CSV table of C-alpha atoms and ligand atoms in Angstrom, one decimal:
chain,number,residue,atom,x,y,z
A,1,UNK,CA,112.7,4.3,-56.6
A,2,UNK,CA,115.8,2.3,-55.9
A,3,UNK,CA,118.4,0.8,-58.2
A,4,UNK,CA,117.7,-2.7,-59.6
A,5,UNK,CA,120.7,-4.7,-60.9
A,6,UNK,CA,120.4,-5.1,-64.7
A,7,UNK,CA,120.8,-8.9,-64.2
A,8,UNK,CA,117.3,-8.9,-62.6
A,9,UNK,CA,115.5,-7.0,-65.4
A,10,UNK,CA,114.9,-10.3,-67.2
A,11,UNK,CA,112.6,-11.5,-64.3
A,12,UNK,CA,110.3,-8.5,-64.8
A,13,UNK,CA,109.8,-9.0,-68.5
A,14,UNK,CA,110.0,-12.8,-68.9
A,15,UNK,CA,106.3,-13.2,-67.8
A,16,UNK,CA,105.2,-10.8,-70.6
A,17,UNK,CA,103.3,-8.2,-68.6
A,18,UNK,CA,101.4,-5.3,-70.2
A,19,UNK,CA,103.8,-2.3,-69.9
A,20,UNK,CA,103.8,1.4,-70.5
A,21,UNK,CA,106.3,2.9,-72.9
A,22,UNK,CA,107.2,6.6,-72.4
A,23,UNK,CA,109.0,8.8,-74.8
A,24,UNK,CA,109.9,12.5,-74.8
A,25,UNK,CA,110.6,14.8,-77.7
A,26,UNK,CA,111.0,18.6,-77.7
A,27,UNK,CA,110.2,18.6,-74.0
A,28,UNK,CA,106.9,16.8,-74.5
A,29,UNK,CA,106.4,13.5,-72.8
A,30,UNK,CA,104.0,10.8,-74.0
A,31,UNK,CA,103.0,7.3,-72.9
A,32,UNK,CA,101.5,4.3,-74.6
A,33,UNK,CA,100.5,0.7,-73.6
A,34,UNK,CA,102.5,-2.2,-75.0
A,35,UNK,CA,102.2,-5.9,-74.7
A,36,UNK,CA,104.2,-7.1,-77.8
A,37,UNK,CA,107.6,-7.4,-76.3
A,38,UNK,CA,110.1,-10.1,-75.4
A,39,UNK,CA,113.6,-10.6,-73.9
A,40,UNK,CA,116.3,-11.1,-76.5
A,41,UNK,CA,119.4,-11.2,-74.4
A,42,UNK,CA,120.0,-11.7,-70.6
A,43,UNK,CA,123.0,-9.4,-70.1
A,44,UNK,CA,123.1,-6.6,-71.2
A,45,UNK,CA,119.3,-6.9,-71.1
A,46,UNK,CA,118.0,-6.6,-74.7
A,47,UNK,CA,114.2,-6.4,-75.3
A,48,UNK,CA,112.4,-6.6,-78.7
A,49,UNK,CA,109.4,-4.3,-78.9
A,50,UNK,CA,106.7,-3.7,-81.5
A,51,UNK,CA,105.8,0.0,-81.6
A,52,UNK,CA,103.4,0.5,-84.5
A,53,UNK,CA,104.2,3.3,-87.0
A,54,UNK,CA,100.6,4.5,-86.6
A,55,UNK,CA,101.4,5.3,-82.9
A,56,UNK,CA,102.4,8.8,-82.1
A,57,UNK,CA,105.2,7.3,-79.9
A,58,UNK,CA,106.8,5.7,-83.0
A,59,UNK,CA,108.4,8.9,-84.4
A,60,UNK,CA,109.6,10.0,-80.9
A,61,UNK,CA,111.2,6.6,-80.3
A,62,UNK,CA,112.8,6.4,-83.7
A,63,UNK,CA,114.2,9.9,-83.6
A,64,UNK,CA,115.3,10.2,-79.9
A,65,UNK,CA,116.5,6.5,-79.8
A,66,UNK,CA,115.4,6.2,-76.2
A,67,UNK,CA,112.4,5.4,-74.0
A,68,UNK,CA,111.3,4.1,-70.6
A,69,UNK,CA,109.5,0.8,-70.1
A,70,UNK,CA,107.4,1.2,-67.0
A,71,UNK,CA,105.7,-1.8,-65.4
A,72,UNK,CA,102.2,-1.2,-63.9
A,73,UNK,CA,100.5,-3.4,-61.3
A,74,UNK,CA,96.8,-4.4,-61.5
A,75,UNK,CA,95.8,-1.3,-59.7
A,76,UNK,CA,96.6,0.6,-62.9
A,77,UNK,CA,94.9,-1.8,-65.2
A,78,UNK,CA,92.0,0.4,-66.3
A,79,UNK,CA,94.2,3.4,-66.7
A,80,UNK,CA,96.7,1.3,-68.8
A,81,UNK,CA,93.9,0.3,-71.2
A,82,UNK,CA,92.7,3.9,-71.5
A,83,UNK,CA,96.3,5.0,-72.2
A,84,UNK,CA,96.5,2.4,-74.9
A,85,UNK,CA,93.2,3.6,-76.4
A,86,UNK,CA,94.0,7.3,-77.2
A,87,UNK,CA,96.9,9.1,-78.8
A,88,UNK,CA,99.5,11.6,-77.6
A,89,UNK,CA,98.8,13.4,-80.8
A,90,UNK,CA,95.5,14.6,-79.3
A,91,UNK,CA,96.1,14.6,-75.6
A,92,UNK,CA,98.7,15.0,-72.8
A,93,UNK,CA,98.2,11.5,-71.4
A,94,UNK,CA,100.3,12.2,-68.2
A,95,UNK,CA,97.9,15.0,-67.4
A,96,UNK,CA,94.7,13.2,-68.5
A,97,UNK,CA,95.4,10.0,-66.5
A,98,UNK,CA,97.0,11.7,-63.5
A,99,UNK,CA,100.4,10.0,-63.9
A,100,UNK,CA,103.5,11.6,-62.3
A,101,UNK,CA,106.5,11.9,-64.7
A,102,UNK,CA,109.8,11.6,-62.9
A,103,UNK,CA,113.1,12.5,-64.6
A,104,UNK,CA,115.1,9.5,-65.6
A,105,UNK,CA,118.9,9.3,-65.1
A,106,UNK,CA,120.2,8.2,-68.6
A,107,UNK,CA,117.3,9.1,-71.0
A,108,UNK,CA,115.0,12.1,-71.6
A,109,UNK,CA,111.9,10.0,-71.5
A,110,UNK,CA,110.3,10.1,-68.0
A,111,UNK,CA,109.8,7.3,-65.4
A,112,UNK,CA,106.2,6.7,-64.3
A,113,UNK,CA,106.0,7.2,-60.5
A,114,UNK,CA,102.9,5.0,-60.1
A,115,UNK,CA,104.6,2.0,-61.8
A,116,UNK,CA,106.5,-0.5,-59.5
A,117,UNK,CA,109.4,-0.8,-62.0
A,118,UNK,CA,110.9,1.5,-64.6
A,119,UNK,CA,113.5,0.5,-67.2
A,120,UNK,CA,115.5,3.2,-69.0
A,121,UNK,CA,116.2,2.0,-72.5
A,122,UNK,CA,118.3,3.1,-75.6
A,123,UNK,CA,117.7,1.7,-79.0
A,124,UNK,CA,120.3,-1.0,-79.7
A,125,UNK,CA,119.2,-2.0,-83.2
A,126,UNK,CA,116.7,-0.8,-85.8
A,127,UNK,CA,117.3,-3.3,-88.6
A,128,UNK,CA,113.7,-4.6,-88.5
A,129,UNK,CA,111.9,-1.3,-87.8
A,130,UNK,CA,111.0,-0.6,-91.5
A,131,UNK,CA,109.7,-4.1,-92.0
A,132,UNK,CA,108.1,-5.0,-88.7
A,133,UNK,CA,108.1,-1.9,-86.5
A,134,UNK,CA,110.4,-4.0,-84.3
A,135,UNK,CA,112.9,-2.1,-82.1
A,136,UNK,CA,115.6,-3.8,-80.1
A,137,UNK,CA,116.1,-1.9,-76.9
A,138,UNK,CA,118.9,-2.1,-74.4
A,139,UNK,CA,118.0,-1.5,-70.8
A,140,UNK,CA,120.7,0.8,-69.4
A,141,UNK,CA,119.3,1.6,-66.0
A,142,UNK,CA,116.5,-0.1,-63.9
A,143,UNK,CA,114.5,1.1,-60.9
A,144,UNK,CA,112.0,-0.5,-58.6
A,145,UNK,CA,109.6,1.0,-56.1
A,146,UNK,CA,110.3,-1.1,-53.0
A,147,UNK,CA,107.1,0.3,-51.3
A,148,UNK,CA,104.9,-1.7,-53.7
A,149,UNK,CA,105.0,-5.1,-52.1
A,150,UNK,CA,104.3,-8.2,-54.2
A,151,UNK,CA,102.9,-6.3,-57.2
A,152,UNK,CA,100.7,-8.3,-59.5
A,153,UNK,CA,101.2,-7.7,-63.2
A,154,UNK,CA,98.6,-7.5,-66.0
A,155,UNK,CA,98.7,-9.9,-68.9
A,156,UNK,CA,96.8,-9.4,-72.2
A,157,UNK,CA,94.9,-12.3,-73.7
A,158,UNK,CA,93.5,-10.2,-76.5
A,159,UNK,CA,90.1,-8.7,-77.4
A,160,UNK,CA,89.7,-7.0,-74.0
A,161,UNK,CA,90.6,-10.0,-71.9
A,162,UNK,CA,93.3,-9.8,-69.3
A,163,UNK,CA,94.6,-12.0,-66.5
A,164,UNK,CA,96.3,-10.9,-63.4
A,165,UNK,CA,99.6,-12.6,-62.3
A,166,UNK,CA,98.8,-15.5,-60.0
A,167,UNK,CA,100.4,-17.9,-57.5
A,168,UNK,CA,104.1,-18.5,-57.7
A,169,UNK,CA,105.6,-22.0,-57.7
A,170,UNK,CA,109.3,-22.9,-57.7
A,171,UNK,CA,110.7,-25.7,-60.0
A,172,UNK,CA,114.2,-26.8,-60.8
A,173,UNK,CA,115.3,-25.3,-64.2
A,174,UNK,CA,118.5,-24.8,-66.2
A,175,UNK,CA,117.3,-21.3,-67.1
A,176,UNK,CA,118.9,-18.7,-64.9
B,201,LIG,C1,96.7,-3.9,-73.7
B,201,LIG,C2,97.3,-3.1,-74.8
B,201,LIG,C3,98.5,-3.5,-75.4
B,201,LIG,C4,99.0,-2.8,-76.5
B,201,LIG,N1,100.2,-3.3,-77.1
B,201,LIG,C5,100.7,-2.6,-78.1
B,201,LIG,C6,102.0,-3.0,-78.6
B,201,LIG,O1,102.6,-3.9,-78.2
B,201,LIG,N2,102.4,-2.3,-79.7
B,201,LIG,C7,101.8,-1.2,-80.2
B,201,LIG,O2,102.2,-0.6,-81.2
B,201,LIG,N3,100.6,-0.8,-79.7
B,201,LIG,C8,100.1,-1.4,-78.6
B,201,LIG,N4,98.9,-1.0,-78.1
B,201,LIG,C9,98.2,0.1,-78.7
B,201,LIG,C10,98.8,1.5,-78.3
B,201,LIG,O3,99.0,1.5,-76.9
B,201,LIG,C11,97.9,2.6,-78.7
B,201,LIG,O4,97.8,2.6,-80.1
B,201,LIG,C12,98.2,3.9,-78.2
B,201,LIG,O5,97.1,4.7,-78.3
B,201,LIG,C13,99.4,4.6,-78.9
B,201,LIG,O6,99.6,5.8,-78.2
B,201,LIG,P1,100.3,7.0,-79.0
B,201,LIG,O7,99.6,7.3,-80.3
B,201,LIG,O8,100.2,8.1,-78.0
B,201,LIG,O9,101.7,6.6,-79.2
B,201,LIG,C14,98.3,-1.7,-77.0
B,201,LIG,C15,97.2,-1.2,-76.4
B,201,LIG,C16,96.6,-1.9,-75.3
B,201,LIG,C17,95.4,-1.5,-74.7
């Protein structure tokens, strides 16, 4: 994994890929799938995420105030859906799904070696957690795996339908 400037984080999350969110509490790591997220601020990168309070990850995220957002490519699609269909309360998902947990630099939650990008996050704001399970996260460190060339992200259309990122086109825009 090599450093990614924080100014480039936005390009990873702007298209709304399905991501993995890792947490760690009392030495035990967990991972869930997440698609309800959006950019809130460009720099420092702030991300709004819904982590339901029925998820095992919720308590770990709320009490440790940190996590990793790991971005999988389409090769991991089936695994990602399986990860999002069982709970860390019952199973060690890193072990069950053969994921390699790599120590992060700024947070206790692990990076996921198989993902092409990993974003270390700390909670920036919890004002809407009680009402909407909505956490505002600040990305404090970002990594990319340069060996994964042109990774294609997975996008959730609901009810078991997904699309894989397609052809890129370039257009003039005022957005950075
Ligand atoms: C494609 C996909 C997207 C998901 N997105 C979210 C999400 O944005 N927020 C959420 O709370 N759960 C989401 N889930 C459900 C959680 O991943 C699922 O409840 C998971 O089992 C929670 O794991 P945990 O109990 O170990 O924390 C999603 C699941 C899938 C398959």
